[in-house]
GROMACS .gro file of C-alpha atoms in nm:
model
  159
    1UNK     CA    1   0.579   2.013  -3.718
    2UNK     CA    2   0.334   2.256  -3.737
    3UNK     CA    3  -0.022   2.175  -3.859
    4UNK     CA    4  -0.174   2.313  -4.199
    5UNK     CA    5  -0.388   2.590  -4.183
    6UNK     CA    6  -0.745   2.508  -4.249
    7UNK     CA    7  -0.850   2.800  -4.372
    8UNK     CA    8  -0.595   2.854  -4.643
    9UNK     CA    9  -0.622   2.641  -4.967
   10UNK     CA   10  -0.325   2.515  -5.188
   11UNK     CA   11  -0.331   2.856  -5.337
   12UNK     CA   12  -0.319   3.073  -5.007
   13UNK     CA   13  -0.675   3.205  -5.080
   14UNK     CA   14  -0.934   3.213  -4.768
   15UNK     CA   15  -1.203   2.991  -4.767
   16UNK     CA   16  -1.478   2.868  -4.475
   17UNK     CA   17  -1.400   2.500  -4.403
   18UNK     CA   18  -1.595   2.248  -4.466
   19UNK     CA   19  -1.781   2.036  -4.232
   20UNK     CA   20  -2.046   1.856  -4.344
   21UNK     CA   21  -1.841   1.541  -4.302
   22UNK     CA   22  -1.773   1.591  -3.941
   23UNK     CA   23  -1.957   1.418  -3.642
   24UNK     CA   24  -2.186   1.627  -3.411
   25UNK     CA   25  -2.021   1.584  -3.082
   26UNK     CA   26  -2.063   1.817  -2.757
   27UNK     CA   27  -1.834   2.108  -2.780
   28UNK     CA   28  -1.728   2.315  -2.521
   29UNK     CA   29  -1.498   2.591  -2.471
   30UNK     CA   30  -1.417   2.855  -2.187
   31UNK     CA   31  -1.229   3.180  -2.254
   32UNK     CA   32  -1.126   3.472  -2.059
   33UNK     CA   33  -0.977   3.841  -2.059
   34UNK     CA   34  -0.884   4.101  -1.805
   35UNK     CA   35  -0.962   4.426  -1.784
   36UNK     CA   36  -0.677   4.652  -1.554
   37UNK     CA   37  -0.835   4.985  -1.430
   38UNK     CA   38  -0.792   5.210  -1.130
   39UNK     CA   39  -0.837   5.127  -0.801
   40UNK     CA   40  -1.112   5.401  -0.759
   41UNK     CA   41  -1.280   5.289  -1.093
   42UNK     CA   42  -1.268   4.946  -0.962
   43UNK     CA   43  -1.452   5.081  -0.655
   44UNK     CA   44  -1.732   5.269  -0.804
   45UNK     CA   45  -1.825   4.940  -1.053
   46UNK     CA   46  -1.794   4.690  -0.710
   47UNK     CA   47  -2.037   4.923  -0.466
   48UNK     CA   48  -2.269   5.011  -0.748
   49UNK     CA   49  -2.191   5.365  -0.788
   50UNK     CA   50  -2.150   5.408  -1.172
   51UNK     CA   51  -2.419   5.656  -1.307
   52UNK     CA   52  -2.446   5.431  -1.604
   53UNK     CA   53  -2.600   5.167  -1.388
   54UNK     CA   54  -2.486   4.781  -1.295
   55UNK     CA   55  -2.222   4.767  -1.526
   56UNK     CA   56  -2.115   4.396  -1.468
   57UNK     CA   57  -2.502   4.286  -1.603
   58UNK     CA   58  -2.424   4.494  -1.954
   59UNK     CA   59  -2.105   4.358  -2.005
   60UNK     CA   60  -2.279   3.993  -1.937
   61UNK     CA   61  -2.539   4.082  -2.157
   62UNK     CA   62  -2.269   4.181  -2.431
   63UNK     CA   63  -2.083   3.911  -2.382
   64UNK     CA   64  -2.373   3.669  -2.448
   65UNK     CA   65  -2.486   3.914  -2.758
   66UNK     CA   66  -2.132   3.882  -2.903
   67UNK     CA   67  -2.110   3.525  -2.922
   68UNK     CA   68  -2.431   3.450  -3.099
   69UNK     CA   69  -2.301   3.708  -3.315
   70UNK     CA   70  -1.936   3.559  -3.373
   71UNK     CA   71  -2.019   3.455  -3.765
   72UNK     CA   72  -2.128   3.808  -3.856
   73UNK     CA   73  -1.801   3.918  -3.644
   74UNK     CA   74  -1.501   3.719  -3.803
   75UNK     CA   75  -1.525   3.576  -4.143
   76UNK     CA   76  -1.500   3.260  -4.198
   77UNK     CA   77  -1.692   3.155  -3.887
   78UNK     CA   78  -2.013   2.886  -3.874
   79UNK     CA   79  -2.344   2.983  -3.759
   80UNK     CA   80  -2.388   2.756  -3.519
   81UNK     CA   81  -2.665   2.675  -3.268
   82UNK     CA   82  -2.520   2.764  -2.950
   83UNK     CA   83  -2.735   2.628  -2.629
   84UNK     CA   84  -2.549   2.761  -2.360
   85UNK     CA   85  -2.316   3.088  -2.334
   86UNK     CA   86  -2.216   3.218  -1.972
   87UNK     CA   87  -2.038   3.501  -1.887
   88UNK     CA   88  -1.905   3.582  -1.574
   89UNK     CA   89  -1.714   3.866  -1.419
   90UNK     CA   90  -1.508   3.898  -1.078
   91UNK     CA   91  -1.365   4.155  -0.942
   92UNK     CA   92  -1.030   4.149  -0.814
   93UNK     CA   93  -0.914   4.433  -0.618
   94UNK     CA   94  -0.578   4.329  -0.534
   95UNK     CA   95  -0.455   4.292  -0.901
   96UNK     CA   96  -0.716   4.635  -0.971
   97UNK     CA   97  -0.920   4.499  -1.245
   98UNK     CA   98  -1.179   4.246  -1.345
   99UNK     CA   99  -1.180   3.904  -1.460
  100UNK     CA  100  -1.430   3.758  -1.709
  101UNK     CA  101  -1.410   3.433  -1.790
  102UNK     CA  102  -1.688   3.277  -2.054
  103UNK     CA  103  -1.835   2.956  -2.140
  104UNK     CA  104  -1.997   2.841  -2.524
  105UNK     CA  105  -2.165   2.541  -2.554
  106UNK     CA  106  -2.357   2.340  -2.844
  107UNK     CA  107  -2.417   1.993  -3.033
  108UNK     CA  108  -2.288   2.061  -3.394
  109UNK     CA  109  -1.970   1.949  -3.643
  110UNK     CA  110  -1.750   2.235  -3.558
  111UNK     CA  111  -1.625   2.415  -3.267
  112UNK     CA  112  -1.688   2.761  -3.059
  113UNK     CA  113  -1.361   2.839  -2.915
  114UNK     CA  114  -1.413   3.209  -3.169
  115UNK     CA  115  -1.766   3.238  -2.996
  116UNK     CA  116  -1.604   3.226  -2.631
  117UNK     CA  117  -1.326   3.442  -2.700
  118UNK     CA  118  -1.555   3.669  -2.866
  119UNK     CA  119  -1.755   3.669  -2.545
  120UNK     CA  120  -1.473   3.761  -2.354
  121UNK     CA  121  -1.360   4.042  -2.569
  122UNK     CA  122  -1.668   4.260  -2.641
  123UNK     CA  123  -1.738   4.209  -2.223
  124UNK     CA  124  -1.422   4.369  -2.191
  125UNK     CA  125  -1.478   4.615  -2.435
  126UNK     CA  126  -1.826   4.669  -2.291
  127UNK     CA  127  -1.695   4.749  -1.958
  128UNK     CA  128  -1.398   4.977  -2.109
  129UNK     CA  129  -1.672   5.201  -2.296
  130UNK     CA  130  -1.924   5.226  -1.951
  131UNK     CA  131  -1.578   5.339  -1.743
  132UNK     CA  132  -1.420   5.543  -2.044
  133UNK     CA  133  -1.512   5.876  -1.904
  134UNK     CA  134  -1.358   5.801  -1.582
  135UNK     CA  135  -1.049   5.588  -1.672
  136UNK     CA  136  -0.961   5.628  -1.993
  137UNK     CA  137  -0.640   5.401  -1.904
  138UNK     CA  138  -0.820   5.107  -1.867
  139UNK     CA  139  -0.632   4.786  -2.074
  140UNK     CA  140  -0.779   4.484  -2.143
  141UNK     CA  141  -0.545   4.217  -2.156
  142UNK     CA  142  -0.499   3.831  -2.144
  143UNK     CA  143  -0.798   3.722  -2.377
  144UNK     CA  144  -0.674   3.397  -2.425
  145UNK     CA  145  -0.886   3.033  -2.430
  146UNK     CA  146  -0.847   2.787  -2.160
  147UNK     CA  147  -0.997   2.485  -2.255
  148UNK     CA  148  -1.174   2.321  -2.550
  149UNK     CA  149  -1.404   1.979  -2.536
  150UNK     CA  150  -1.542   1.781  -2.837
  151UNK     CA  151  -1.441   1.717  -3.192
  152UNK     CA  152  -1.182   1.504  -3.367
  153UNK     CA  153  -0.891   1.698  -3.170
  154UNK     CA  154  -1.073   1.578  -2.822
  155UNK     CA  155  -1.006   1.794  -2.493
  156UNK     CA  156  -0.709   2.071  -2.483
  157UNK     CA  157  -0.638   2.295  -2.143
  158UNK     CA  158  -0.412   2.592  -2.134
  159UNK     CA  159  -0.137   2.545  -1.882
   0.00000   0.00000   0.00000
């Protein structure tokens, strides 16, 4: 049986759920994406040779810009407080592209699983518009969240 969804009313009309009769509990949530390039353009971003500068430190800096701005992003969203966001980005030259995987963090009533994945997503774009000029073939691909902590719905992994 699949769940209702909470932000459709009887009616089918969109409306930001309400939470002001949850419990503030820890929540955490990590997300990631992938970014698939060339081999060269992989190269030039890992030994520093991009004329735009350290490319992996702007799309960190993105990343952590994007999820603070998540509510002005997707409707429906919370402000929220966030205390911690991380972003981090590997390379990995055998699969020729780059792995970020992020990291939200607060104490409210509602979740940031949309802040993380936002994270992960403008990161991605960030480092597809540095490298544009050189690869315009780059695809970002498996944004997808990994794990969730807090709330009424506890802890959930991705397999």
């Amino acid at each position: 049986m699949m769940s209702k969804l909470t932000h459709l009313d009887d009616t089918g009309a969109a409306y930001m759920v309400d939470v002001s009769e949850k419990t503030i509990t820890t929540r955490v949530a990590r997300a990631e994406a992938y970014i698939v390039m060339k081999a060269e353009t992989l190269k030039m971003i890992t030994e520093g040779r991009h004329k735009k500068g350290d490319v992996f430190a702007t799309a960190r800096i993105a990343g952590v810009m994007a999820a603070k701005k998540c509510p002005e992003l997707i409707p429906l969203c919370h402000s929220l407080l966030l205390t911690s966001v991380k972003v981090s980005l590997s390379a990995e030259p055998d699969n020729s592209r780059v792995r970020i995987e992020t990291m939200c963090k607060l104490d409210a009533k509602t979740g940031v699983e949309m802040e993380a994945l936002t994270a992960a997503s403008v990161a991605a774009l960030t480092l597809y518009d540095m490298c544009k000029a050189v690869d315009k073939g780059m695809v970002i691909e498996g944004v997808r969240l990994l794990e969730k902590e807090g709330g009424r719905s506890g802890h959930w992994k991705a397999e």
